């Protein structure tokens, strides 16, 4: 209606000006109408800027994972510097003190890493078995809240059962619970076999390199050098866990979802790398400090579970990055 009014007013003004001269200080009557008609257009033009929520939910750009990749590159560089620094022998580390350990300390550390190796083998065997069994694979790969809650309950519950049982040398109830727990973890990661054998093999080699390098840093560093990292690592783990839960509700195709997924993927890799440094030195300290004739024997299973979970989380994230889920797909 306003546009029609402006057109009629303009026609009337033109016909009037043809009959009589226009005064010098003449202001057309349709001046106010024209401005009134143009003002909403200008207001609409100023409202074209997207809101904050629209920006967060916009499609993710090509550099959505750049921050995570940069943080991972910085952490890798810091790890190489630490490896060169502690490996050069500037400070006397745990490796230089190893010849002073009594035999029972060496046996404890050996037993602990034996359980770590056994956990990895049992997990790999369980994952392959579940992947080759369609009924079990359909059960663990099923989507939905009930499946997610049941899976988390099994993982957390079996881990608590293993840690809560008393250790006795030989083969007993704790060893059986440990095998069940590692089997459950293997069943949970069985759907990752869809990534393909070449990707998983490369991820395994990369994980071996990362774990070997970080373990070397922990052994070459002074005893207890990384044991004060527990509080910052716990805070980082909380942030990674929150980002993982939030990314379940937001697809990684949005800017906010890509940022949360990047934090869960790359940030989790950095956090669990730090936990590997902490847990490695904690194993050594626990083996040294536990009394030889204590009321309870030294428990290598509880010491092994922490490092085993660190290795498993590092492997899963490296496999996801190599598969292209971390923004590495070639276009």
Coordinates of N, CA, C and O in Angstrom, one line a residue, residues 56-154:
X56 N 27.0 -20.0 15.1 CA 27.5 -21.3 15.7 C 26.9 -22.5 15.0 O 27.5 -23.5 14.9
X57 N 25.7 -22.3 14.5 CA 25.0 -23.4 13.8 C 25.2 -23.4 12.3 O 24.6 -24.2 11.6
X58 N 26.0 -22.5 11.8 CA 26.3 -22.4 10.4 C 27.2 -23.6 10.0 O 27.8 -24.2 10.8
X59 N 27.2 -23.9 8.7 CA 28.1 -25.0 8.2 C 29.5 -24.7 8.6 O 30.0 -23.6 8.5
X60 N 30.2 -25.8 9.0 CA 31.6 -25.7 9.4 C 32.5 -25.3 8.2 O 32.3 -25.9 7.1
X61 N 33.4 -24.4 8.4 CA 34.3 -24.0 7.3 C 35.5 -25.0 7.1 O 35.6 -26.0 7.9
X62 N 36.3 -24.8 6.1 CA 37.4 -25.7 5.9 C 38.5 -25.7 7.0 O 39.2 -26.6 7.1
X63 N 38.5 -24.6 7.8 CA 39.5 -24.5 8.9 C 38.9 -24.8 10.2 O 39.4 -24.3 11.2
X64 N 37.8 -25.7 10.3 CA 37.2 -25.9 11.5 C 38.1 -26.7 12.5 O 38.0 -26.5 13.7
X65 N 39.0 -27.5 12.0 CA 39.8 -28.3 12.9 C 41.3 -27.8 13.0 O 42.1 -28.5 13.4
X66 N 41.5 -26.6 12.5 CA 42.8 -26.0 12.5 C 43.3 -25.8 13.9 O 44.5 -26.0 14.1
X67 N 42.5 -25.3 14.8 CA 42.9 -25.0 16.2 C 43.3 -26.3 16.8 O 44.4 -26.4 17.5
X68 N 42.6 -27.4 16.6 CA 43.0 -28.7 17.2 C 44.2 -29.2 16.7 O 45.1 -29.7 17.4
X69 N 44.4 -29.1 15.4 CA 45.7 -29.6 14.7 C 46.8 -28.7 15.2 O 47.9 -29.3 15.4
X70 N 46.6 -27.4 15.4 CA 47.7 -26.6 15.9 C 48.1 -27.0 17.3 O 49.3 -27.0 17.6
X71 N 47.1 -27.2 18.1 CA 47.4 -27.6 19.5 C 48.1 -28.9 19.6 O 49.1 -29.1 20.3
X72 N 47.7 -29.9 18.7 CA 48.4 -31.2 18.7 C 49.8 -31.0 18.2 O 50.8 -31.7 18.7
X73 N 50.0 -30.2 17.2 CA 51.4 -29.9 16.7 C 52.3 -29.3 17.7 O 53.4 -29.7 17.9
X74 N 51.7 -28.4 18.5 CA 52.5 -27.8 19.6 C 52.8 -28.8 20.7 O 54.0 -28.8 21.2
X75 N 51.9 -29.6 21.0 CA 52.1 -30.7 22.0 C 53.2 -31.6 21.5 O 54.1 -32.1 22.3
X76 N 53.2 -32.0 20.2 CA 54.2 -32.9 19.7 C 55.6 -32.3 19.7 O 56.6 -32.9 20.1
X77 N 55.6 -31.0 19.4 CA 56.9 -30.3 19.5 C 57.4 -30.2 20.9 O 58.6 -30.4 21.2
X78 N 56.5 -30.0 21.9 CA 56.9 -30.0 23.3 C 57.4 -31.3 23.7 O 58.4 -31.5 24.5
X79 N 56.8 -32.4 23.2 CA 57.2 -33.7 23.5 C 58.6 -34.1 23.0 O 59.4 -34.7 23.7
X80 N 58.9 -33.6 21.8 CA 60.2 -33.8 21.2 C 61.3 -33.1 22.0 O 62.4 -33.6 22.2
X81 N 61.0 -31.9 22.4 CA 61.9 -31.1 23.2 C 62.2 -31.8 24.5 O 63.3 -31.9 25.0
X82 N 61.1 -32.2 25.1 CA 61.2 -32.9 26.4 C 62.0 -34.2 26.3 O 62.8 -34.6 27.1
X83 N 61.8 -34.9 25.2 CA 62.6 -36.2 24.9 C 64.1 -35.9 24.8 O 64.9 -36.6 25.4
X84 N 64.4 -34.8 24.1 CA 65.8 -34.5 23.9 C 66.4 -34.0 25.2 O 67.5 -34.3 25.5
X85 N 65.6 -33.2 26.0 CA 66.1 -32.6 27.2 C 66.4 -33.7 28.3 O 67.5 -33.8 28.8
X86 N 65.4 -34.5 28.5 CA 65.5 -35.5 29.6 C 66.4 -36.7 29.1 O 67.1 -37.3 29.9
X87 N 66.4 -37.0 27.8 CA 67.2 -38.0 27.3 C 68.7 -37.7 27.2 O 69.6 -38.6 27.2
X88 N 69.0 -36.4 27.3 CA 70.4 -36.0 27.2 C 71.1 -36.2 28.6 O 72.4 -36.1 28.7
X89 N 70.4 -36.5 29.6 CA 71.0 -36.7 30.9 C 71.3 -35.5 31.7 O 72.2 -35.5 32.6
X90 N 70.7 -34.4 31.4 CA 71.0 -33.1 32.1 C 70.6 -33.3 33.6 O 71.3 -32.9 34.5
X91 N 69.4 -33.9 33.8 CA 69.0 -34.2 35.1 C 69.0 -35.8 35.3 O 68.6 -36.5 34.4
X92 N 69.5 -36.2 36.5 CA 69.4 -37.7 36.7 C 68.0 -38.2 36.8 O 67.2 -37.7 37.6
X93 N 67.7 -39.1 35.9 CA 66.3 -39.6 35.8 C 66.2 -41.0 36.4 O 67.1 -41.5 37.0
X94 N 65.0 -41.5 36.2 CA 64.6 -42.8 36.8 C 65.5 -43.9 36.2 O 65.9 -44.9 36.8
X95 N 65.8 -43.7 34.9 CA 66.6 -44.7 34.2 C 68.0 -44.9 34.8 O 68.6 -46.0 34.9
X96 N 68.6 -43.8 35.3 CA 69.9 -43.8 35.9 C 69.8 -44.5 37.3 O 70.8 -45.0 37.8
X97 N 68.6 -44.4 37.9 CA 68.5 -45.0 39.3 C 68.0 -46.5 39.2 O 67.9 -47.1 40.3
X98 N 67.7 -47.0 38.0 CA 67.1 -48.3 37.9 C 68.1 -49.4 38.4 O 67.7 -50.4 38.9
X99 N 69.4 -49.2 38.3 CA 70.4 -50.2 38.7 C 70.4 -50.3 40.2 O 70.9 -51.3 40.8
X100 N 69.8 -49.4 40.9 CA 69.7 -49.4 42.4 C 68.5 -50.1 42.9 O 68.3 -50.3 44.1
X101 N 67.5 -50.4 42.0 CA 66.3 -51.1 42.4 C 66.6 -52.5 42.9 O 67.4 -53.2 42.3
X102 N 65.9 -52.9 44.0 CA 66.0 -54.3 44.4 C 65.2 -55.2 43.4 O 64.4 -54.7 42.6
X103 N 65.4 -56.5 43.4 CA 64.8 -57.3 42.4 C 63.3 -57.3 42.5 O 62.7 -57.5 41.4
X104 N 62.7 -57.2 43.7 CA 61.3 -57.2 43.8 C 60.6 -56.0 43.1 O 59.5 -56.1 42.6
X105 N 61.3 -54.9 43.0 CA 60.8 -53.7 42.3 C 60.8 -54.0 40.8 O 59.8 -53.7 40.1
X106 N 61.9 -54.6 40.3 CA 61.9 -54.9 38.9 C 60.9 -55.9 38.5 O 60.3 -55.8 37.5
X107 N 60.6 -56.9 39.4 CA 59.6 -57.9 39.2 C 58.2 -57.3 39.1 O 57.4 -57.7 38.3
X108 N 58.0 -56.3 40.0 CA 56.7 -55.7 40.0 C 56.4 -54.9 38.7 O 55.3 -55.0 38.1
X109 N 57.4 -54.1 38.3 CA 57.3 -53.4 37.0 C 57.1 -54.3 35.8 O 56.3 -54.1 34.9
X110 N 57.9 -55.4 35.8 CA 57.8 -56.4 34.8 C 56.4 -57.0 34.7 O 55.8 -57.2 33.7
X111 N 55.8 -57.4 35.9 CA 54.5 -58.0 35.9 C 53.4 -57.0 35.5 O 52.5 -57.3 34.8
X112 N 53.6 -55.7 35.8 CA 52.6 -54.7 35.4 C 52.6 -54.5 33.9 O 51.5 -54.5 33.3
X113 N 53.7 -54.4 33.3 CA 53.7 -54.3 31.8 C 53.4 -55.6 31.1 O 52.9 -55.6 30.0
X114 N 53.5 -56.7 31.8 CA 53.0 -57.9 31.3 C 51.5 -57.9 31.2 O 50.9 -58.4 30.2
X115 N 50.8 -57.4 32.2 CA 49.4 -57.3 32.2 C 48.9 -56.2 31.2 O 47.8 -56.3 30.6
X116 N 49.7 -55.2 31.0 CA 49.4 -54.2 30.0 C 49.4 -54.8 28.6 O 48.4 -54.6 27.8
X117 N 50.4 -55.6 28.3 CA 50.5 -56.3 27.0 C 49.4 -57.3 26.8 O 48.8 -57.4 25.8
X118 N 49.1 -58.0 27.9 CA 48.0 -59.0 27.9 C 46.6 -58.3 27.6 O 45.7 -58.8 26.9
X119 N 46.4 -57.1 28.2 CA 45.2 -56.4 28.1 C 45.0 -55.9 26.6 O 43.9 -56.0 26.0
X120 N 46.1 -55.5 26.0 CA 46.0 -55.1 24.6 C 45.7 -56.3 23.7 O 44.8 -56.2 22.8
X121 N 46.3 -57.4 23.9 CA 46.0 -58.6 23.1 C 44.6 -59.1 23.3 O 43.9 -59.5 22.3
X122 N 44.1 -59.1 24.5 CA 42.7 -59.6 24.8 C 41.7 -58.6 24.1 O 40.7 -59.1 23.6
X123 N 42.0 -57.3 24.2 CA 41.1 -56.4 23.6 C 41.1 -56.5 22.1 O 40.0 -56.5 21.5
X124 N 42.2 -56.7 21.5 CA 42.3 -56.9 20.0 C 41.5 -58.2 19.6 O 40.8 -58.2 18.6
X125 N 41.7 -59.3 20.3 CA 41.0 -60.5 20.0 C 39.5 -60.4 20.2 O 38.8 -60.9 19.4
X126 N 39.1 -59.7 21.3 CA 37.7 -59.5 21.5 C 37.1 -58.6 20.4 O 36.0 -58.9 19.9
X127 N 37.8 -57.6 20.0 CA 37.2 -56.7 18.9 C 37.1 -57.5 17.6 O 36.0 -57.3 16.9
X128 N 38.1 -58.3 17.2 CA 38.0 -59.1 16.0 C 36.9 -60.1 16.0 O 36.1 -60.3 15.1
X129 N 36.7 -60.7 17.2 CA 35.7 -61.8 17.4 C 34.3 -61.2 17.3 O 33.4 -61.7 16.6
X130 N 34.1 -60.0 17.9 CA 32.8 -59.4 17.9 C 32.5 -58.9 16.5 O 31.4 -58.9 16.0
X131 N 33.5 -58.3 15.8 CA 33.3 -57.8 14.4 C 32.9 -58.9 13.5 O 32.1 -58.7 12.5
X132 N 33.4 -60.1 13.7 CA 33.1 -61.2 12.8 C 31.8 -62.0 13.2 O 31.5 -62.9 12.5
X133 N 31.2 -61.5 14.3 CA 29.9 -62.1 14.7 C 28.8 -61.1 14.5 O 28.7 -60.2 15.3
X134 N 28.0 -61.3 13.5 CA 27.0 -60.3 13.2 C 26.0 -60.0 14.3 O 25.6 -58.8 14.5
X135 N 25.6 -61.0 15.1 CA 24.7 -60.8 16.2 C 25.3 -59.9 17.2 O 24.7 -58.9 17.7
X136 N 26.5 -60.2 17.6 CA 27.2 -59.3 18.6 C 27.5 -57.9 18.1 O 27.4 -56.9 18.8
X137 N 27.9 -57.9 16.8 CA 28.2 -56.6 16.2 C 27.0 -55.7 16.2 O 27.1 -54.5 16.5
X138 N 25.9 -56.2 15.8 CA 24.6 -55.5 15.8 C 24.2 -55.0 17.2 O 23.6 -53.9 17.4
X139 N 24.6 -55.8 18.2 CA 24.2 -55.4 19.6 C 25.1 -54.2 20.1 O 24.5 -53.3 20.7
X140 N 26.4 -54.2 19.8 CA 27.2 -53.2 20.3 C 27.2 -51.9 19.4 O 27.5 -50.8 19.8
X141 N 26.8 -52.1 18.1 CA 26.8 -51.0 17.2 C 25.4 -50.3 17.1 O 25.3 -49.4 16.3
X142 N 24.5 -50.8 17.9 CA 23.2 -50.2 17.9 C 23.2 -48.8 18.5 O 23.8 -48.5 19.5
X143 N 22.5 -47.9 17.8 CA 22.4 -46.5 18.3 C 21.2 -46.4 19.2 O 20.3 -47.2 19.2
X144 N 21.2 -45.3 20.0 CA 20.1 -45.0 20.9 C 20.7 -44.9 22.3 O 21.8 -45.3 22.6
X145 N 19.9 -44.2 23.1 CA 20.3 -43.8 24.5 C 20.4 -45.1 25.3 O 21.3 -45.1 26.2
X146 N 19.6 -46.0 25.2 CA 19.6 -47.2 26.0 C 20.9 -48.0 25.7 O 21.6 -48.5 26.6
X147 N 21.3 -48.1 24.5 CA 22.5 -48.7 24.1 C 23.8 -48.0 24.7 O 24.7 -48.6 25.2
X148 N 23.7 -46.7 24.6 CA 24.9 -45.9 25.1 C 25.0 -46.0 26.6 O 26.1 -46.2 27.1
X149 N 23.9 -45.9 27.3 CA 23.9 -46.0 28.7 C 24.3 -47.4 29.2 O 25.1 -47.6 30.1
X150 N 23.8 -48.4 28.5 CA 24.2 -49.8 28.8 C 25.7 -50.0 28.6 O 26.4 -50.7 29.4
X151 N 26.2 -49.5 27.5 CA 27.7 -49.7 27.2 C 28.5 -49.0 28.2 O 29.5 -49.5 28.7
X152 N 28.2 -47.7 28.6 CA 29.0 -47.0 29.6 C 28.9 -47.7 31.0 O 29.9 -47.8 31.7
X153 N 27.7 -48.3 31.3 CA 27.5 -49.0 32.6 C 28.4 -50.2 32.6 O 29.0 -50.5 33.6
X154 N 28.5 -50.9 31.5 CA 29.3 -52.1 31.4 C 30.8 -51.8 31.6 O 31.5 -52.4 32.3

